[in-house]
mmCIF file of C-alpha atoms and ligand atoms in Angstrom:
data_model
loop_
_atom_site.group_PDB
_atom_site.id
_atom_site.type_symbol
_atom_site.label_atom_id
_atom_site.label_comp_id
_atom_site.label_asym_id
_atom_site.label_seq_id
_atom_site.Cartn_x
_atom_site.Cartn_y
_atom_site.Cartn_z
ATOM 1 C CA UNK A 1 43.684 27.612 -37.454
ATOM 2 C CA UNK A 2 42.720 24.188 -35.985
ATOM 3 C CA UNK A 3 45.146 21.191 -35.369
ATOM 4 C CA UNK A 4 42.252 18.912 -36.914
ATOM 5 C CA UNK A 5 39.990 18.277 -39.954
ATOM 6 C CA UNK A 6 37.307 16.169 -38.160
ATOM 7 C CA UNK A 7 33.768 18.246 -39.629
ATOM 8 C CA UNK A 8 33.038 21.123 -41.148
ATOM 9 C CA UNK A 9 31.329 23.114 -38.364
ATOM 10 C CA UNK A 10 34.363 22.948 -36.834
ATOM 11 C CA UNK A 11 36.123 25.125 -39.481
ATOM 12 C CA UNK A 12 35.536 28.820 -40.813
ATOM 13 C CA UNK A 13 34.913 30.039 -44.622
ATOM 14 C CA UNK A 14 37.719 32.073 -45.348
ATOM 15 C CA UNK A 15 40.374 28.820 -44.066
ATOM 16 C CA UNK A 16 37.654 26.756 -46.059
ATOM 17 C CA UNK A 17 38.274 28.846 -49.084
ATOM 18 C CA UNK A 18 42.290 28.869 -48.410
ATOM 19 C CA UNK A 19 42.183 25.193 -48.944
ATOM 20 C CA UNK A 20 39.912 25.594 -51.923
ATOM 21 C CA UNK A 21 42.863 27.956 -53.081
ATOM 22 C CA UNK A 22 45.576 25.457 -52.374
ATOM 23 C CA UNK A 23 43.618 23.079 -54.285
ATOM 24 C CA UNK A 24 43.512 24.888 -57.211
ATOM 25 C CA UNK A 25 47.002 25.339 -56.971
ATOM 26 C CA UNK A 26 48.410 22.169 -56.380
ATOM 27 C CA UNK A 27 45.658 20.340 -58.716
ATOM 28 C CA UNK A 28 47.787 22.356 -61.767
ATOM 29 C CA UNK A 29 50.775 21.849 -60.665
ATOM 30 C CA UNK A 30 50.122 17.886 -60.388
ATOM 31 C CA UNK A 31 48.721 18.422 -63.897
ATOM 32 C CA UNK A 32 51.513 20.094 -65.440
ATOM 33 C CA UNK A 33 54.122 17.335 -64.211
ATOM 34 C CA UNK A 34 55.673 19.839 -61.577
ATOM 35 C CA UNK A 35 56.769 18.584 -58.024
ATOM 36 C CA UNK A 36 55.018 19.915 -55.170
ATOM 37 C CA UNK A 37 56.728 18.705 -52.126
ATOM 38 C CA UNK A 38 55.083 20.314 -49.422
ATOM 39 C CA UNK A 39 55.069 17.315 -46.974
ATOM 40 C CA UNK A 40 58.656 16.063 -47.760
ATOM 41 C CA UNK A 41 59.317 13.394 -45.624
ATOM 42 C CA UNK A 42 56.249 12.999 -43.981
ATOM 43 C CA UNK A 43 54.249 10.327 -43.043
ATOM 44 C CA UNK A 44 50.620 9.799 -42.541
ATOM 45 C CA UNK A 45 49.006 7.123 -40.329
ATOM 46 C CA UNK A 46 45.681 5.781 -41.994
ATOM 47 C CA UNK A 47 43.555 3.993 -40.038
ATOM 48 C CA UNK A 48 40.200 2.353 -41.447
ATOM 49 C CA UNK A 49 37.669 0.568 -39.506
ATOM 50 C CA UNK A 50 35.358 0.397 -42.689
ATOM 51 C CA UNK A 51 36.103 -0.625 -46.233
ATOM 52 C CA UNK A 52 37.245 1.832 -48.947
ATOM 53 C CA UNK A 53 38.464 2.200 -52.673
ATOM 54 C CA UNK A 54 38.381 6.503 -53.132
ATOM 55 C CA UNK A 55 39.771 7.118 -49.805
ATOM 56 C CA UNK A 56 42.485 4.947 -49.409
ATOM 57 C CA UNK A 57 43.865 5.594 -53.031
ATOM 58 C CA UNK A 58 43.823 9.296 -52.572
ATOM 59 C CA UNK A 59 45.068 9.885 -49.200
ATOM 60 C CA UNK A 60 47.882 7.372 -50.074
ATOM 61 C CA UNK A 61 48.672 8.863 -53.515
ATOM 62 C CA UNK A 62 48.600 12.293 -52.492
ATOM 63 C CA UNK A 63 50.742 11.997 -49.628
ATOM 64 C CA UNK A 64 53.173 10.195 -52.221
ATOM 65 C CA UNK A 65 52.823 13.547 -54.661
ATOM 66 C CA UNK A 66 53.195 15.398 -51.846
ATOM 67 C CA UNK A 67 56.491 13.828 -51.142
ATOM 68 C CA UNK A 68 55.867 11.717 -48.035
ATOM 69 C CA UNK A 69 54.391 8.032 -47.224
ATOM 70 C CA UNK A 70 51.385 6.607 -45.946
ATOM 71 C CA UNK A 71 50.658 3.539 -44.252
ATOM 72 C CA UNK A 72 47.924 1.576 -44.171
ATOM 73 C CA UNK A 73 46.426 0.538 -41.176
ATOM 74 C CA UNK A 74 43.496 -1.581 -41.256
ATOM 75 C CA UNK A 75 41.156 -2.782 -37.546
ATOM 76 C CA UNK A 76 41.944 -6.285 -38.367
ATOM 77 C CA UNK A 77 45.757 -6.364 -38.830
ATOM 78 C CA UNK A 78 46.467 -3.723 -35.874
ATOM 79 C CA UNK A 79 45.968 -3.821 -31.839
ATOM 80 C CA UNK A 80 42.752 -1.191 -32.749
ATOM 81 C CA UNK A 81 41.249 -4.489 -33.414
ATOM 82 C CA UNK A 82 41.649 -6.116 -30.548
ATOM 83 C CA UNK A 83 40.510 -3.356 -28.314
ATOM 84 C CA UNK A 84 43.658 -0.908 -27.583
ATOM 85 C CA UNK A 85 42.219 1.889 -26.361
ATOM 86 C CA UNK A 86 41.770 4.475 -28.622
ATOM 87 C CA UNK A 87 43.660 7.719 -26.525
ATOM 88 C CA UNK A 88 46.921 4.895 -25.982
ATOM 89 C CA UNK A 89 46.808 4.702 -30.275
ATOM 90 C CA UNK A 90 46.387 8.246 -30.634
ATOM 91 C CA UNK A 91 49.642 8.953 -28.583
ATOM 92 C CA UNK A 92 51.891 6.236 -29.725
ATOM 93 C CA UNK A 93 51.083 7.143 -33.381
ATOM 94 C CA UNK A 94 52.043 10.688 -32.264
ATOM 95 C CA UNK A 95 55.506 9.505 -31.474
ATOM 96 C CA UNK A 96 55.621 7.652 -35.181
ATOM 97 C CA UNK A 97 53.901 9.528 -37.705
ATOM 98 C CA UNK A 98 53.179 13.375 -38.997
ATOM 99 C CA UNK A 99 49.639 13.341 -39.233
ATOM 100 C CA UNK A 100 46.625 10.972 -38.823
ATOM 101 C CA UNK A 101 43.951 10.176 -41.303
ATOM 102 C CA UNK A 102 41.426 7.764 -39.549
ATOM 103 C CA UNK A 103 37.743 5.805 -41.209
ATOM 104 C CA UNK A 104 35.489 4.780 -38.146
ATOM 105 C CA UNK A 105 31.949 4.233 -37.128
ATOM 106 C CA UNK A 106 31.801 6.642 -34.073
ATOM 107 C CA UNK A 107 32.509 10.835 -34.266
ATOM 108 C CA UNK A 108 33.063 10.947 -30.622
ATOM 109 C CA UNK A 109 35.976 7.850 -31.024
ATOM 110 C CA UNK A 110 37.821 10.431 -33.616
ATOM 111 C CA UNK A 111 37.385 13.447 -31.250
ATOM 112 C CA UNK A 112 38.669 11.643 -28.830
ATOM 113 C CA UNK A 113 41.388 10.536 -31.217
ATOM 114 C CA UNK A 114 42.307 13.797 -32.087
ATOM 115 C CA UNK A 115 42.572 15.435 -28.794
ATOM 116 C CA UNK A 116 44.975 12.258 -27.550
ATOM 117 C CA UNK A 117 46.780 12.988 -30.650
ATOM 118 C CA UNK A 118 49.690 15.670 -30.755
ATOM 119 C CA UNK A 119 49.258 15.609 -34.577
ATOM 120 C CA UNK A 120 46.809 16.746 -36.878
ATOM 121 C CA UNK A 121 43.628 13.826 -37.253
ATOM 122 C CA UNK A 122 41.726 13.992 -40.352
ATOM 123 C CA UNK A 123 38.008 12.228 -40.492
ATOM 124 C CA UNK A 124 38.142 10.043 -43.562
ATOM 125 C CA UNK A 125 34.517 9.297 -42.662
ATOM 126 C CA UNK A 126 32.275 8.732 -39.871
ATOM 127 C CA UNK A 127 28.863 7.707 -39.495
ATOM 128 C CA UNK A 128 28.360 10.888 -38.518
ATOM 129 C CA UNK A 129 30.346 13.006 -41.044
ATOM 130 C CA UNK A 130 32.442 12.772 -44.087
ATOM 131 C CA UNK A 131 33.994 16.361 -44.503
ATOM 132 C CA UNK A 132 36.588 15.536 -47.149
ATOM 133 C CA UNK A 133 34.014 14.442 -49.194
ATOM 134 C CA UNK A 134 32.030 17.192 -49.194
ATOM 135 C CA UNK A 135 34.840 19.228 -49.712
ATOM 136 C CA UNK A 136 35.763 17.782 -53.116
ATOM 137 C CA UNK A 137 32.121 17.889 -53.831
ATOM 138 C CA UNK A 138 32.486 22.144 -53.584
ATOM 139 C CA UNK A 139 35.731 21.982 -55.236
ATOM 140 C CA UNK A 140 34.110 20.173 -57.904
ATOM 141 C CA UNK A 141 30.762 22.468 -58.413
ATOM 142 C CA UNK A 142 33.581 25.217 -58.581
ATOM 143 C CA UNK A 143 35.226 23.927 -61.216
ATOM 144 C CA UNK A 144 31.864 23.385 -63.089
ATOM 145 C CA UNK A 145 29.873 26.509 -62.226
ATOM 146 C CA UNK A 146 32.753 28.664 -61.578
ATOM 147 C CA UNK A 147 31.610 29.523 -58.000
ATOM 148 C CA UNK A 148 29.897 27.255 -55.460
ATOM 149 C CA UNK A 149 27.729 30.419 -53.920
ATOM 150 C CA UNK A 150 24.530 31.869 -54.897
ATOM 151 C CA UNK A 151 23.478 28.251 -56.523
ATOM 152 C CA UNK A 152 20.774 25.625 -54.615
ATOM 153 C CA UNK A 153 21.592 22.455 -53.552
ATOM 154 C CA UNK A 154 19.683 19.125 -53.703
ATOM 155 C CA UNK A 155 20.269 16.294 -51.691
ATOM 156 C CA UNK A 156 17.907 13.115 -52.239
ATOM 157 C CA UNK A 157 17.804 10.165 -49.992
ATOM 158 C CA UNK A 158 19.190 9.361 -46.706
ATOM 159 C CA UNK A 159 20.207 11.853 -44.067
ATOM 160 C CA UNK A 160 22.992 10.373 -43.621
ATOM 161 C CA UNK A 161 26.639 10.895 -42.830
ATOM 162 C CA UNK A 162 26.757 12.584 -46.569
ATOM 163 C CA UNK A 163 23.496 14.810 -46.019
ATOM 164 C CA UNK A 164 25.230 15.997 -42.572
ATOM 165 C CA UNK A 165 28.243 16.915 -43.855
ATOM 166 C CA UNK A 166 26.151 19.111 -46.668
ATOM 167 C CA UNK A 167 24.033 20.894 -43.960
ATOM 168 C CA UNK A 168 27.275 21.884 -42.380
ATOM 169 C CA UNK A 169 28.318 23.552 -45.427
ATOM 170 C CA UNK A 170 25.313 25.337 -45.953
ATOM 171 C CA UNK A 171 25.762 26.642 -42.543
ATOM 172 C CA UNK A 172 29.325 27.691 -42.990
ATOM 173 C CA UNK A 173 28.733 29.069 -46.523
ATOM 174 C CA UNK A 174 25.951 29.869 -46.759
ATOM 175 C CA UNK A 175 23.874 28.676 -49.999
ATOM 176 C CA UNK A 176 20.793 27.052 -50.486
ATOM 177 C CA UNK A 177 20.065 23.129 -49.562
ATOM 178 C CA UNK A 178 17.276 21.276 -49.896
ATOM 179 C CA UNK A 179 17.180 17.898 -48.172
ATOM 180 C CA UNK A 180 14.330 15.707 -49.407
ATOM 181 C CA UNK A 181 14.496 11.958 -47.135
ATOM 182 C CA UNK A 182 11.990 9.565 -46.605
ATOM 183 C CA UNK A 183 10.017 9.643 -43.228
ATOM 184 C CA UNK A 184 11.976 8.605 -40.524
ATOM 185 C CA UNK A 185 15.526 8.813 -42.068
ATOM 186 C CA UNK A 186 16.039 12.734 -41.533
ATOM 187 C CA UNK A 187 19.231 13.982 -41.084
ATOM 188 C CA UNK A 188 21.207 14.447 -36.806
ATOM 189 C CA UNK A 189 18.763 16.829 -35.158
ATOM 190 C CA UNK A 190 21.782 18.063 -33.145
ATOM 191 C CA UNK A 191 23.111 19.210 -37.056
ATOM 192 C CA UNK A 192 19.962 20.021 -37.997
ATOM 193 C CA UNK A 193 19.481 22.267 -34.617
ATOM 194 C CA UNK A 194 22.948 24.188 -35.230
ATOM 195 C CA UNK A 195 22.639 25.126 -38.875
ATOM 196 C CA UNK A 196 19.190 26.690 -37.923
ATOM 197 C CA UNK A 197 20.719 28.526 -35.272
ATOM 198 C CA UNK A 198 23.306 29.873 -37.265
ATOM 199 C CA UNK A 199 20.559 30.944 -39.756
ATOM 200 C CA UNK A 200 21.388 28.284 -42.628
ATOM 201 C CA UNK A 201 18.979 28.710 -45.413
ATOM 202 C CA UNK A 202 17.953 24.468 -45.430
ATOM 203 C CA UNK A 203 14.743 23.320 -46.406
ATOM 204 C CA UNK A 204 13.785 19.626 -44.926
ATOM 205 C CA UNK A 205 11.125 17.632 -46.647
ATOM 206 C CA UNK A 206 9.603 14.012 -47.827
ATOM 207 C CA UNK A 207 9.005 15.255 -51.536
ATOM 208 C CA UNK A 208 11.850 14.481 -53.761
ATOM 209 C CA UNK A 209 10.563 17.052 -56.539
ATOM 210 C CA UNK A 210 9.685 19.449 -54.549
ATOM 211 C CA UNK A 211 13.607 19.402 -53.413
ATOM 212 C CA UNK A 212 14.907 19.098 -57.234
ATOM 213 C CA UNK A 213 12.689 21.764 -58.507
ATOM 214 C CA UNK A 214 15.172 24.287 -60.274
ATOM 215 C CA UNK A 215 18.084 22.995 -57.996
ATOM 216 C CA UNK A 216 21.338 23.269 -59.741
ATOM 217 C CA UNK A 217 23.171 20.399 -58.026
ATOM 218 C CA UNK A 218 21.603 17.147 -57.671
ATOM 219 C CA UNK A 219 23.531 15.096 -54.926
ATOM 220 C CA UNK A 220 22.427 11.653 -53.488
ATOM 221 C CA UNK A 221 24.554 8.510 -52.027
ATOM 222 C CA UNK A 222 23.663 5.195 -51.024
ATOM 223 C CA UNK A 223 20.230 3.758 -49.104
ATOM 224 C CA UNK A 224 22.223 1.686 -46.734
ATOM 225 C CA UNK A 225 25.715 2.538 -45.611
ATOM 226 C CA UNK A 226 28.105 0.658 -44.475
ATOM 227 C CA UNK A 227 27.666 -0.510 -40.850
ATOM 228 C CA UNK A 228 23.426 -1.067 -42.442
ATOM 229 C CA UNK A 229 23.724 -3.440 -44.379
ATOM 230 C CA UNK A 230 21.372 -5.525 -42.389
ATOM 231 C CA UNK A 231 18.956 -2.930 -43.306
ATOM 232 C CA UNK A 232 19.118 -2.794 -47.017
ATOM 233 C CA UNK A 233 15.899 -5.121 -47.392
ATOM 234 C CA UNK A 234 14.080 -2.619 -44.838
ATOM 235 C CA UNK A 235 15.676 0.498 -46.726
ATOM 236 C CA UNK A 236 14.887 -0.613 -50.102
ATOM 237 C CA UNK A 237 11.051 -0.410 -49.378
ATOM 238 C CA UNK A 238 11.203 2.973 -47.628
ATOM 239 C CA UNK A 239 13.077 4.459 -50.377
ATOM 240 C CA UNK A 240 11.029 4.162 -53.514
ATOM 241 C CA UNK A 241 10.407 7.372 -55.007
ATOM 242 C CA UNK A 242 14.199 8.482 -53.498
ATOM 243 C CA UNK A 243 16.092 8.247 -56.716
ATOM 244 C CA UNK A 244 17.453 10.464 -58.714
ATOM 245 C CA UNK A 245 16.296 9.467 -62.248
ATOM 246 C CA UNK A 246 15.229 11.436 -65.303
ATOM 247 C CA UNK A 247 11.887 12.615 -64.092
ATOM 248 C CA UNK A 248 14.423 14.281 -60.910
ATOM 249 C CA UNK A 249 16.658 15.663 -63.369
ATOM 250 C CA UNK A 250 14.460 17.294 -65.602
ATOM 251 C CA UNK A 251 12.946 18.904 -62.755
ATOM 252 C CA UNK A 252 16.045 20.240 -61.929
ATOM 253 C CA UNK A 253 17.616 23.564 -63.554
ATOM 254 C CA UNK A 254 18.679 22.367 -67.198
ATOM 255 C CA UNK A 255 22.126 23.360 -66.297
ATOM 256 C CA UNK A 256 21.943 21.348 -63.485
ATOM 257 C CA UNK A 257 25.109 18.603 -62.671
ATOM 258 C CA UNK A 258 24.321 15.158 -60.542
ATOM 259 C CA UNK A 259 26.990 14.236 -58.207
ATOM 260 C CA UNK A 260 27.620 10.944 -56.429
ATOM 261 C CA UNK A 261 29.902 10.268 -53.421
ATOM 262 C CA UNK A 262 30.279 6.273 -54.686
ATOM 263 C CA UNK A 263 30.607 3.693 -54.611
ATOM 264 C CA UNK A 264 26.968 3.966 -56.379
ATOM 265 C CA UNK A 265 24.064 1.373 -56.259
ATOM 266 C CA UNK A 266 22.886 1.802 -59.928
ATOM 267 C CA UNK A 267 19.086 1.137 -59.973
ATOM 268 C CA UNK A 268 18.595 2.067 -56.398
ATOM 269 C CA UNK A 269 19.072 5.380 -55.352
ATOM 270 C CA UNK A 270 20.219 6.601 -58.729
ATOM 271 C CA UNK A 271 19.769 5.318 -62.381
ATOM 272 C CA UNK A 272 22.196 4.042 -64.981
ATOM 273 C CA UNK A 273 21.363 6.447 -67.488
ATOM 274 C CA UNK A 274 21.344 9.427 -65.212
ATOM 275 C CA UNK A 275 25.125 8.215 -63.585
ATOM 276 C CA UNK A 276 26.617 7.956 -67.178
ATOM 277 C CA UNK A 277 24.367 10.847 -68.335
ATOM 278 C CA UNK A 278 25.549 14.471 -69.440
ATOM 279 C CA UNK A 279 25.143 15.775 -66.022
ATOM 280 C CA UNK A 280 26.969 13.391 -64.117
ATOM 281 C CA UNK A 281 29.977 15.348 -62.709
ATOM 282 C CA UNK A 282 30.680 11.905 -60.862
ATOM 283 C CA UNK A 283 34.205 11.003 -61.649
ATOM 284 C CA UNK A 284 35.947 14.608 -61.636
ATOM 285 C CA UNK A 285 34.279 14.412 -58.292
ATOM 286 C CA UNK A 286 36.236 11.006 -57.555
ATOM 287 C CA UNK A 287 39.282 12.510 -58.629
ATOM 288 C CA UNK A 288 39.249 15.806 -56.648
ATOM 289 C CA UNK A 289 39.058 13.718 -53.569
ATOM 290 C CA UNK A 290 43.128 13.286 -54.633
ATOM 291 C CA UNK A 291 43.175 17.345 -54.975
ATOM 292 C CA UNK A 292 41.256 18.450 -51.933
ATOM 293 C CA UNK A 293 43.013 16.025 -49.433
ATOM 294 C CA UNK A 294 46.195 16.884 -50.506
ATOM 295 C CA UNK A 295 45.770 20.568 -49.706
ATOM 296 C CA UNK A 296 44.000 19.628 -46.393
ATOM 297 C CA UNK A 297 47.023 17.719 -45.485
ATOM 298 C CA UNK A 298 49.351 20.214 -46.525
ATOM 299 C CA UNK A 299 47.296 23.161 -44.254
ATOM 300 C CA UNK A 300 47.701 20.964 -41.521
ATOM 301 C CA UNK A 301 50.888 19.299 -41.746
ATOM 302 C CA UNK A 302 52.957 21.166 -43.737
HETATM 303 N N1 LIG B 1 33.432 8.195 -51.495
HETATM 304 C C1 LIG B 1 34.230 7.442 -50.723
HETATM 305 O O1 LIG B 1 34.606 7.802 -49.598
HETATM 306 O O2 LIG B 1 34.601 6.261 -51.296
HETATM 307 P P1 LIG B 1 35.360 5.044 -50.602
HETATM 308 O O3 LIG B 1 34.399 4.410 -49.631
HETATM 309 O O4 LIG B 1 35.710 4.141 -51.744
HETATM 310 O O5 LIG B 1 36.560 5.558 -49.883
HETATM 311 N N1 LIG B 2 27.168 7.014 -46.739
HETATM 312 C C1 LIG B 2 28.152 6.080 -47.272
HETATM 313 C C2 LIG B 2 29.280 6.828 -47.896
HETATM 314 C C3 LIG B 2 30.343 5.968 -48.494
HETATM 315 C C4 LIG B 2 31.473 6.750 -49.088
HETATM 316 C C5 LIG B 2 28.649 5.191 -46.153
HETATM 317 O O1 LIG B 2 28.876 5.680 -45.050
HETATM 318 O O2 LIG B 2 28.777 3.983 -46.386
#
């Protein structure tokens, strides 16, 4: 099993589907008031370099469930900040701390993290990936459709960190994505390039209805994401026509659910109505962010 969660293509289905398991299990026991201290007296290291509500709430209440601590470490308030290398952090948090969750711009800074580190990293988002993410996003289609296979995925908007992290899926697991993007904001064509050679069953294209057509998840996330914002005028304009709206979502199977990383920009890339809408699966999706990372954390640290 790997030391690290750092992206899905680094990870294979059947110890994808063991955390999916765990999940489950811990989810009812947190439900049913019962303790579940796996990681008793453990403590995990969070370090963010970008803002964040859903990440920093979960990792830090589930490691609390889960009977340990977290601390939160933010760029500004640490030596990070103020340029410690990276690989000298990764080892003296090794000597402090069970595991490592860590928020950053750069993929290759948390590889390098992780292979400094003695302890388990885990990427709480990159600008490259966001695995746990699209891990509670399965966990949350499960719960919904009963099984994540054999259904087709929609993603609308930018390929970005989000859209990545889906294609990896796809590749590991093997069900149908379609990725619809405006010209020019396409998903990593190193991703891109090793889902198709692992056969993933992806189709990329500019038409956002062509993508929803009978799609039974509808996923999308913000134009601009953090570390853009300077491009948010620029992103707005190449956009239009990227939102998932009711004209998407009746395009869509009429089973279909909408999912939504958040934090959402109502109006933009999805509508009001559609967000508090009878599809929305939005906020269970929120909350199994708590469920998912605290099985992840218990695979790896327990
Ligand atoms: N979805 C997500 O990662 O949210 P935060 O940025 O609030 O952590
Ligand atoms: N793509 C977004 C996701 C936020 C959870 C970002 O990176 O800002």
């Amino acid at each position: 099993m790997n030391k690290d969660f750092l992206a899905l293509s680094d990870w294979n289905r059947e110890d994808l589907e063991r955390i999916f398991d765990l999940t489950r299990e811990l989810k009812a026991k947190q439900k049913r008031g019962e303790e579940h201290h796996l990681l008793k007296g453990k403590t995990l290291g969070m370090l963010f370099e970008k803002s964040s509500t859903r990440t920093r709430v979960s990792f830090e209440v589930g490691m609390y469930q889960l009977g340990g601590h977290a601390l939160f470490l933010s760029s500004g308030t640490t030596q990070m900040g103020r340029g410690e290398p990276i690989k000298d952090t990764g080892r003296v948090m090794s000597r402090y701390v069970d595991g490592i969750m860590i928020r950053t711009f750069s993929q290759e800074a948390v590889e390098e993290l992780a292979r400094c580190s003695d302890i388990p990293v885990i990427n709480g988002l990159t600008d490259m990936y966001h695995p746990c993410q699209v891990m509670a996003d399965l966990f949350t289609v499960i719960e919904h459709k009963g099984s994540f296979r054999d259904l087709s995925y929609c993603w609308i908007g930018d390929g970005n960190n989000m859209a990545n992290s889906w294609i990896n899926a796809a590749a590991v697991f093997g069900f149908e994505l379609r990725i619809a993007t405006p010209k020019g904001y396409e998903p990593h064509p190193t991703v891109v390039e090793r889902a198709q050679k692992l056969g993933a069953n992806i189709l990329y294209t500019n038409d956002p209805l062509k993508a929803a057509k009978g799609a039974m998840v509808l996923n999308t996330d913000v134009w601009a994401s953090m570390g853009q914002e300077q491009e948010q005028k620029e992103r707005e304009k190449a956009f239009v026509g990227f939102q998932i709206n009711n004209d998407i979502v009746a395009a869509a199977d009429p089973q279909c659910v909408v999912m939504h990383c958040l934090p959402a920009h109502r109006g933009e890339e999805i509508t009001d109505d559609v967000i508090e809408g009878p599809h929305s699966i939005v906020f269970d999706e929120a909350e199994n962010r708590l469920h998912v990372q605290k099985a992840i954390m218990a695979t790896l640290m327990a």
